[in-house]
Amino acid sequence: MKTTRVLRTPGGLSLRLDVRAVTVVVLLLLAALAASVVLIGTGDFPIPAGDVVRTLLGDGNAGQEFIVRELRLPRVLVGLLVGASLGLGGALFQAVTRNPLGSPDVLGLGQGATAGALTMIVLFSGSAAQVTVGALVGGLVTGLAIYLLAWKRGVHGYRLVLVGIGVSAVVTAVNGYLLTISDLVDAARAVVWMTGSLNGRDWDQVWPLLALCAVLVPLVLANARGLRMMEMGDDVSDALGVRVERVRALLMVAAVLLVATATAAAGPVSFVALTAPQLARRLTRSPGPNLLPSLCMGAALLVTADWASQRLFGADQLPVGVVTGVLGGVYLLWLLVTERKAGRI
């Protein structure tokens, strides 16, 4: 049974809150923060969780300050921001397409960003900063191409998914070609980037992600009502005063920017954008887009997966993209079976 509360301000404004959804958001935030503290304390020089918290509050010794603030905190912040961006971007794509498979992983945005990065690595032997820019441009160009190809008096869910799958296949072929013409050193560097990893991330990756999230997250949440109305269909939404194509285009641009920037920062970390919105929806039991729960779920998933990649495989530390790929692939199979049994595919 769904429980809601209505908050009223002295000025006459009222706000309806879904108590279960708010509880889920709070618990996911606490889980993400707890996993972050544990992750910061993990490594060749382990630091107890209490010392991590004291160091973050400015009460650690010089060695702990250096390890926590300069070496490990930036990596964790990048993980949180990338996970949040992918979770929110995935929720937007699934809401716009009205399809649980309408994720950046399926639509080809990750492959597009990979193509941009491979172009900089293979053809120009670009630096890390140039590879990041290439990935961002590749993701944006791919998103624009999908939107334009899917346009026919508006953009509709299944057409967007089908066009995205086709574009993804083409871009994947381009990526394979770029790898075949690269030399051994560039190919090895490209494969490492393509797995998706948080290794070596520093403050240079934190600030662009933080700035983008500070702008886009409030913008997306401000349009959440229109997005929820659009789930009832374009005609009904238009009758209720929602400028459907304007809202859809705005949210698609925001989703592409979030996913492309996250991919540029950490590589194509697979399946977080697919699984986070679905898991958030199952926890909140709400039929809406669940934007804020998806954001928090993405952040919690990625930092937890990063901890698992460092601690569960002995001396071999795996890139976080390998862990999310395995878990996400199993989840995708389960989702397909569930959708088939329900008669939706």
CSV table of C-alpha atoms in Angstrom, one decimal:
chain,number,residue,atom,x,y,z
A,1,MET,CA,0.0,0.0,0.0
A,2,LYS,CA,1.4,3.4,-1.0
A,3,THR,CA,1.6,6.0,1.7
A,4,THR,CA,1.9,9.7,0.8
A,5,ARG,CA,2.2,12.8,3.0
A,6,VAL,CA,1.2,16.3,2.0
A,7,LEU,CA,3.5,19.2,3.3
A,8,ARG,CA,2.0,22.7,3.3
A,9,THR,CA,4.0,25.9,3.7
A,10,PRO,CA,2.7,29.1,5.3
A,11,GLY,CA,2.6,30.6,1.8
A,12,GLY,CA,0.0,28.2,0.7
A,13,LEU,CA,2.2,25.9,-1.3
A,14,SER,CA,1.8,22.1,-0.9
A,15,LEU,CA,4.1,19.2,-1.7
A,16,ARG,CA,3.1,15.6,-1.8
A,17,LEU,CA,5.8,13.1,-0.7
A,18,ASP,CA,5.8,9.4,-1.2
A,19,VAL,CA,7.1,8.2,2.2
A,20,ARG,CA,8.4,4.9,0.8
A,21,ALA,CA,10.3,6.7,-2.0
A,22,VAL,CA,11.8,9.2,0.4
A,23,THR,CA,12.9,6.3,2.7
A,24,VAL,CA,14.5,4.5,-0.2
A,25,VAL,CA,16.4,7.6,-1.2
A,26,VAL,CA,17.7,8.1,2.3
A,27,LEU,CA,18.7,4.5,2.7
A,28,LEU,CA,20.5,4.5,-0.6
A,29,LEU,CA,22.4,7.7,0.2
A,30,LEU,CA,23.5,6.1,3.5
A,31,ALA,CA,24.5,3.0,1.7
A,32,ALA,CA,26.5,5.0,-0.9
A,33,LEU,CA,28.3,7.0,1.9
A,34,ALA,CA,29.1,3.9,3.9
A,35,ALA,CA,30.5,2.1,0.9
A,36,SER,CA,32.5,5.2,0.1
A,37,VAL,CA,34.1,5.3,3.5
A,38,VAL,CA,34.9,1.6,3.3
A,39,LEU,CA,36.3,2.0,-0.2
A,40,ILE,CA,38.5,4.9,0.9
A,41,GLY,CA,40.0,2.7,3.7
A,42,THR,CA,40.7,-0.1,1.2
A,43,GLY,CA,44.1,-0.6,-0.3
A,44,ASP,CA,47.7,-1.5,0.3
A,45,PHE,CA,47.7,0.8,3.3
A,46,PRO,CA,44.3,0.0,5.0
A,47,ILE,CA,42.7,2.7,7.1
A,48,PRO,CA,39.9,1.9,9.6
A,49,ALA,CA,36.5,3.5,8.8
A,50,GLY,CA,36.7,5.7,11.9
A,51,ASP,CA,40.1,7.1,10.9
A,52,VAL,CA,38.7,7.7,7.4
A,53,VAL,CA,35.9,9.8,8.8
A,54,ARG,CA,38.2,11.7,11.2
A,55,THR,CA,40.6,12.4,8.3
A,56,LEU,CA,37.8,13.7,6.1
A,57,LEU,CA,36.8,16.0,8.9
A,58,GLY,CA,40.4,17.3,9.1
A,59,ASP,CA,41.6,15.4,12.2
A,60,GLY,CA,43.9,12.8,10.6
A,61,ASN,CA,47.7,12.7,10.6
A,62,ALA,CA,49.8,13.8,7.7
A,63,GLY,CA,50.1,10.3,6.1
A,64,GLN,CA,46.4,9.7,6.3
A,65,GLU,CA,45.6,13.1,4.9
A,66,PHE,CA,47.7,12.4,1.9
A,67,ILE,CA,46.4,8.9,1.3
A,68,VAL,CA,42.7,9.8,1.8
A,69,ARG,CA,42.5,13.3,0.3
A,70,GLU,CA,44.9,13.0,-2.6
A,71,LEU,CA,44.9,9.4,-3.6
A,72,ARG,CA,41.6,7.8,-2.7
A,73,LEU,CA,39.0,10.5,-2.2
A,74,PRO,CA,39.1,11.7,-5.9
A,75,ARG,CA,38.6,8.1,-7.1
A,76,VAL,CA,35.6,7.6,-4.8
A,77,LEU,CA,34.0,10.9,-5.8
A,78,VAL,CA,34.4,10.1,-9.5
A,79,GLY,CA,32.7,6.7,-8.8
A,80,LEU,CA,29.8,8.4,-7.0
A,81,LEU,CA,29.4,11.0,-9.7
A,82,VAL,CA,29.7,8.6,-12.6
A,83,GLY,CA,27.3,6.2,-11.0
A,84,ALA,CA,24.8,9.0,-10.2
A,85,SER,CA,25.0,10.3,-13.8
A,86,LEU,CA,24.5,6.9,-15.3
A,87,GLY,CA,21.6,6.1,-13.0
A,88,LEU,CA,19.9,9.3,-13.8
A,89,GLY,CA,20.6,9.1,-17.5
A,90,GLY,CA,19.3,5.6,-17.6
A,91,ALA,CA,16.1,6.5,-15.8
A,92,LEU,CA,15.6,9.4,-18.3
A,93,PHE,CA,16.1,7.1,-21.4
A,94,GLN,CA,13.8,4.4,-20.0
A,95,ALA,CA,11.1,7.0,-19.2
A,96,VAL,CA,11.3,8.7,-22.6
A,97,THR,CA,11.3,5.4,-24.5
A,98,ARG,CA,8.8,3.8,-22.1
A,99,ASN,CA,10.9,0.7,-22.3
A,100,PRO,CA,13.0,-1.0,-19.6
A,101,LEU,CA,15.5,-1.8,-22.3
A,102,GLY,CA,15.8,1.8,-23.4
A,103,SER,CA,19.2,2.3,-21.8
A,104,PRO,CA,22.4,4.0,-23.0
A,105,ASP,CA,24.0,0.5,-23.1
A,106,VAL,CA,21.4,-0.7,-25.6
A,107,LEU,CA,21.0,2.5,-27.6
A,108,GLY,CA,24.7,2.8,-28.4
A,109,LEU,CA,25.8,5.9,-26.5
A,110,GLY,CA,28.6,4.0,-24.7
A,111,GLN,CA,29.8,2.7,-28.1
A,112,GLY,CA,29.7,6.2,-29.5
A,113,ALA,CA,31.8,7.5,-26.7
A,114,THR,CA,34.2,4.6,-27.2
A,115,ALA,CA,34.5,5.5,-30.9
A,116,GLY,CA,35.5,9.0,-30.0
A,117,ALA,CA,38.0,7.8,-27.5
A,118,LEU,CA,39.4,5.2,-29.9
A,119,THR,CA,39.7,7.8,-32.6
A,120,MET,CA,41.9,9.9,-30.4
A,121,ILE,CA,44.0,7.0,-29.2
A,122,VAL,CA,44.5,5.2,-32.5
A,123,LEU,CA,44.6,8.0,-35.1
A,124,PHE,CA,46.1,10.8,-33.0
A,125,SER,CA,47.9,9.1,-30.1
A,126,GLY,CA,46.1,11.6,-27.9
A,127,SER,CA,46.8,12.4,-24.3
A,128,ALA,CA,44.4,11.4,-21.5
A,129,ALA,CA,42.7,14.8,-21.7
A,130,GLN,CA,42.3,14.5,-25.5
A,131,VAL,CA,40.8,11.0,-25.1
A,132,THR,CA,38.3,12.3,-22.6
A,133,VAL,CA,37.3,15.1,-25.0
A,134,GLY,CA,37.0,12.6,-27.8
A,135,ALA,CA,34.8,10.3,-25.7
A,136,LEU,CA,32.5,13.2,-24.8
A,137,VAL,CA,32.3,14.4,-28.5
A,138,GLY,CA,31.6,10.8,-29.7
A,139,GLY,CA,28.8,10.3,-27.2
A,140,LEU,CA,27.2,13.6,-28.1
A,141,VAL,CA,27.4,13.0,-31.8
A,142,THR,CA,25.9,9.5,-31.4
A,143,GLY,CA,23.1,10.8,-29.3
A,144,LEU,CA,22.3,13.5,-31.8
A,145,ALA,CA,22.4,11.0,-34.7
A,146,ILE,CA,20.0,8.7,-32.9
A,147,TYR,CA,17.6,11.5,-32.1
A,148,LEU,CA,17.6,12.9,-35.7
A,149,LEU,CA,17.2,9.4,-37.3
A,150,ALA,CA,14.3,8.6,-34.9
A,151,TRP,CA,12.5,11.9,-35.6
A,152,LYS,CA,9.3,11.6,-37.5
A,153,ARG,CA,6.8,14.2,-36.4
A,154,GLY,CA,8.2,13.6,-32.9
A,155,VAL,CA,10.3,10.9,-31.3
A,156,HIS,CA,8.6,7.8,-30.0
A,157,GLY,CA,9.8,5.1,-27.7
A,158,TYR,CA,10.1,1.9,-29.8
A,159,ARG,CA,11.4,3.8,-32.8
A,160,LEU,CA,14.1,5.4,-30.7
A,161,VAL,CA,15.1,2.0,-29.3
A,162,LEU,CA,15.3,0.4,-32.8
A,163,VAL,CA,17.3,3.2,-34.3
A,164,GLY,CA,19.6,3.1,-31.3
A,165,ILE,CA,20.2,-0.6,-31.7
A,166,GLY,CA,21.0,0.0,-35.4
A,167,VAL,CA,23.4,2.9,-34.7
A,168,SER,CA,25.0,0.8,-31.9
A,169,ALA,CA,25.7,-2.0,-34.4
A,170,VAL,CA,27.3,0.4,-36.9
A,171,VAL,CA,29.4,2.2,-34.2
A,172,THR,CA,30.6,-1.2,-32.8
A,173,ALA,CA,31.8,-2.2,-36.2
A,174,VAL,CA,33.7,1.1,-36.5
A,175,ASN,CA,35.3,0.4,-33.1
A,176,GLY,CA,36.4,-3.0,-34.3
A,177,TYR,CA,37.9,-1.5,-37.4
A,178,LEU,CA,39.8,1.1,-35.3
A,179,LEU,CA,41.3,-1.6,-33.1
A,180,THR,CA,42.4,-3.7,-36.1
A,181,ILE,CA,44.4,-0.8,-37.6
A,182,SER,CA,46.0,0.2,-34.3
A,183,ASP,CA,49.5,-0.8,-33.3
A,184,LEU,CA,50.0,-3.1,-30.2
A,185,VAL,CA,50.7,-0.3,-27.7
A,186,ASP,CA,47.6,1.7,-28.8
A,187,ALA,CA,45.4,-1.4,-28.9
A,188,ALA,CA,46.4,-2.3,-25.3
A,189,ARG,CA,45.7,1.2,-24.1
A,190,ALA,CA,42.4,1.2,-25.9
A,191,VAL,CA,41.3,-2.1,-24.5
A,192,VAL,CA,42.1,-0.9,-20.9
A,193,TRP,CA,40.0,2.2,-21.5
A,194,MET,CA,37.1,0.2,-23.0
A,195,THR,CA,36.7,-2.0,-20.0
A,196,GLY,CA,35.7,1.0,-17.8
A,197,SER,CA,37.8,1.7,-14.8
A,198,LEU,CA,38.3,4.2,-11.9
A,199,ASN,CA,42.0,3.5,-11.6
A,200,GLY,CA,44.2,6.6,-11.6
A,201,ARG,CA,41.2,9.0,-11.4
A,202,ASP,CA,42.0,12.3,-9.7
A,203,TRP,CA,40.6,15.8,-9.1
A,204,ASP,CA,40.8,16.7,-12.8
A,205,GLN,CA,37.9,14.3,-13.4
A,206,VAL,CA,36.0,15.3,-10.3
A,207,TRP,CA,35.4,19.0,-11.1
A,208,PRO,CA,33.8,18.7,-14.6
A,209,LEU,CA,31.5,15.9,-13.4
A,210,LEU,CA,30.5,17.9,-10.3
A,211,ALA,CA,29.9,21.0,-12.3
A,212,LEU,CA,27.7,19.2,-14.9
A,213,CYS,CA,25.7,17.4,-12.2
A,214,ALA,CA,25.2,20.7,-10.3
A,215,VAL,CA,23.6,22.1,-13.5
A,216,LEU,CA,21.7,19.2,-15.0
A,217,VAL,CA,20.3,17.4,-11.9
A,218,PRO,CA,18.2,20.4,-10.8
A,219,LEU,CA,17.1,20.9,-14.4
A,220,VAL,CA,16.0,17.3,-14.8
A,221,LEU,CA,14.2,17.2,-11.4
A,222,ALA,CA,12.4,20.5,-12.3
A,223,ASN,CA,10.9,18.7,-15.4
A,224,ALA,CA,10.1,15.5,-13.5
A,225,ARG,CA,6.4,16.3,-13.5
A,226,GLY,CA,6.2,16.7,-17.2
A,227,LEU,CA,8.1,13.5,-17.7
A,228,ARG,CA,5.6,11.6,-15.5
A,229,MET,CA,2.7,13.1,-17.4
A,230,MET,CA,4.3,11.9,-20.7
A,231,GLU,CA,4.1,8.3,-19.5
A,232,MET,CA,0.3,8.5,-20.1
A,233,GLY,CA,0.9,9.3,-23.7
A,234,ASP,CA,1.7,12.3,-25.8
A,235,ASP,CA,-2.0,13.3,-26.5
A,236,VAL,CA,-3.0,13.2,-22.8
A,237,SER,CA,0.2,15.1,-21.8
A,238,ASP,CA,-0.4,17.8,-24.4
A,239,ALA,CA,-4.0,18.1,-23.1
A,240,LEU,CA,-2.7,18.6,-19.6
A,241,GLY,CA,-0.4,21.5,-20.7
A,242,VAL,CA,2.9,19.7,-21.1
A,243,ARG,CA,5.0,20.8,-24.1
A,244,VAL,CA,5.8,17.2,-25.0
A,245,GLU,CA,8.5,17.6,-27.7
A,246,ARG,CA,10.2,20.4,-25.9
A,247,VAL,CA,10.4,18.5,-22.6
A,248,ARG,CA,11.4,15.3,-24.4
A,249,ALA,CA,14.2,17.1,-26.3
A,250,LEU,CA,15.4,18.9,-23.2
A,251,LEU,CA,15.6,15.7,-21.1
A,252,MET,CA,17.2,13.7,-24.0
A,253,VAL,CA,19.9,16.3,-24.2
A,254,ALA,CA,20.4,16.2,-20.5
A,255,ALA,CA,20.6,12.4,-20.5
A,256,VAL,CA,23.1,12.3,-23.3
A,257,LEU,CA,25.3,14.9,-21.6
A,258,LEU,CA,25.2,12.9,-18.3
A,259,VAL,CA,26.0,9.6,-19.9
A,260,ALA,CA,28.7,11.0,-22.3
A,261,THR,CA,30.5,12.9,-19.5
A,262,ALA,CA,30.4,9.9,-17.2
A,263,THR,CA,31.8,7.7,-20.0
A,264,ALA,CA,34.5,10.2,-20.8
A,265,ALA,CA,35.5,10.2,-17.1
A,266,ALA,CA,35.6,6.5,-16.4
A,267,GLY,CA,35.2,4.7,-19.7
A,268,PRO,CA,32.1,2.7,-20.7
A,269,VAL,CA,31.1,1.3,-17.4
A,270,SER,CA,28.4,-1.1,-18.6
A,271,PHE,CA,24.9,-1.9,-17.3
A,272,VAL,CA,24.7,0.6,-14.4
A,273,ALA,CA,22.4,2.8,-16.5
A,274,LEU,CA,20.2,-0.2,-17.3
A,275,THR,CA,20.0,-1.8,-13.8
A,276,ALA,CA,19.9,1.2,-11.5
A,277,PRO,CA,16.5,2.6,-12.6
A,278,GLN,CA,14.9,-0.9,-12.5
A,279,LEU,CA,16.2,-1.7,-9.1
A,280,ALA,CA,15.1,1.7,-7.8
A,281,ARG,CA,11.6,1.2,-9.2
A,282,ARG,CA,11.4,-2.2,-7.5
A,283,LEU,CA,12.4,-0.7,-4.2
A,284,THR,CA,10.1,2.3,-4.3
A,285,ARG,CA,7.2,0.3,-6.0
A,286,SER,CA,6.4,3.5,-7.8
A,287,PRO,CA,5.4,3.5,-11.5
A,288,GLY,CA,6.9,7.0,-12.1
A,289,PRO,CA,10.4,7.7,-13.6
A,290,ASN,CA,12.0,7.5,-10.1
A,291,LEU,CA,14.7,10.0,-11.0
A,292,LEU,CA,16.2,10.7,-7.6
A,293,PRO,CA,16.1,7.0,-6.4
A,294,SER,CA,17.8,6.0,-9.7
A,295,LEU,CA,20.5,8.6,-9.2
A,296,CYS,CA,21.2,7.3,-5.6
A,297,MET,CA,21.0,3.7,-6.7
A,298,GLY,CA,23.6,4.3,-9.5
A,299,ALA,CA,26.0,5.9,-7.1
A,300,ALA,CA,25.6,3.1,-4.5
A,301,LEU,CA,26.0,0.4,-7.2
A,302,LEU,CA,29.2,1.8,-8.7
A,303,VAL,CA,31.1,2.4,-5.5
A,304,THR,CA,30.0,-1.1,-4.2
A,305,ALA,CA,31.1,-2.7,-7.5
A,306,ASP,CA,34.5,-0.8,-7.3
A,307,TRP,CA,35.0,-2.2,-3.7
A,308,ALA,CA,34.2,-5.7,-5.0
A,309,SER,CA,36.6,-5.3,-7.9
A,310,GLN,CA,39.4,-4.5,-5.5
A,311,ARG,CA,38.7,-7.0,-2.7
A,312,LEU,CA,36.9,-10.1,-4.0
A,313,PHE,CA,39.5,-11.5,-6.4
A,314,GLY,CA,42.6,-11.8,-4.3
A,315,ALA,CA,45.7,-10.0,-5.6
A,316,ASP,CA,44.1,-9.4,-9.0
A,317,GLN,CA,42.2,-6.1,-9.1
A,318,LEU,CA,39.6,-6.0,-11.8
A,319,PRO,CA,38.4,-2.9,-13.6
A,320,VAL,CA,35.0,-1.9,-12.2
A,321,GLY,CA,33.5,-2.3,-15.7
A,322,VAL,CA,34.2,-6.0,-15.6
A,323,VAL,CA,32.2,-6.4,-12.4
A,324,THR,CA,29.3,-4.3,-13.5
A,325,GLY,CA,29.3,-6.1,-16.9
A,326,VAL,CA,29.0,-9.5,-15.3
A,327,LEU,CA,26.3,-8.5,-12.8
A,328,GLY,CA,24.5,-6.4,-15.4
A,329,GLY,CA,24.6,-9.2,-18.0
A,330,VAL,CA,22.9,-11.6,-15.5
A,331,TYR,CA,20.3,-8.9,-14.6
A,332,LEU,CA,19.6,-8.3,-18.3
A,333,LEU,CA,19.0,-12.0,-18.9
A,334,TRP,CA,16.6,-12.1,-16.0
A,335,LEU,CA,14.8,-8.9,-17.2
A,336,LEU,CA,14.4,-10.4,-20.7
A,337,VAL,CA,12.9,-13.6,-19.3
A,338,THR,CA,10.6,-11.6,-17.0
A,339,GLU,CA,9.4,-9.4,-19.9
A,340,ARG,CA,8.8,-12.4,-22.1
A,341,LYS,CA,6.8,-14.2,-19.4
A,342,ALA,CA,4.7,-11.0,-19.0
A,343,GLY,CA,4.1,-11.0,-22.8
A,344,ARG,CA,5.7,-7.6,-23.4
A,345,ILE,CA,8.4,-8.9,-25.7
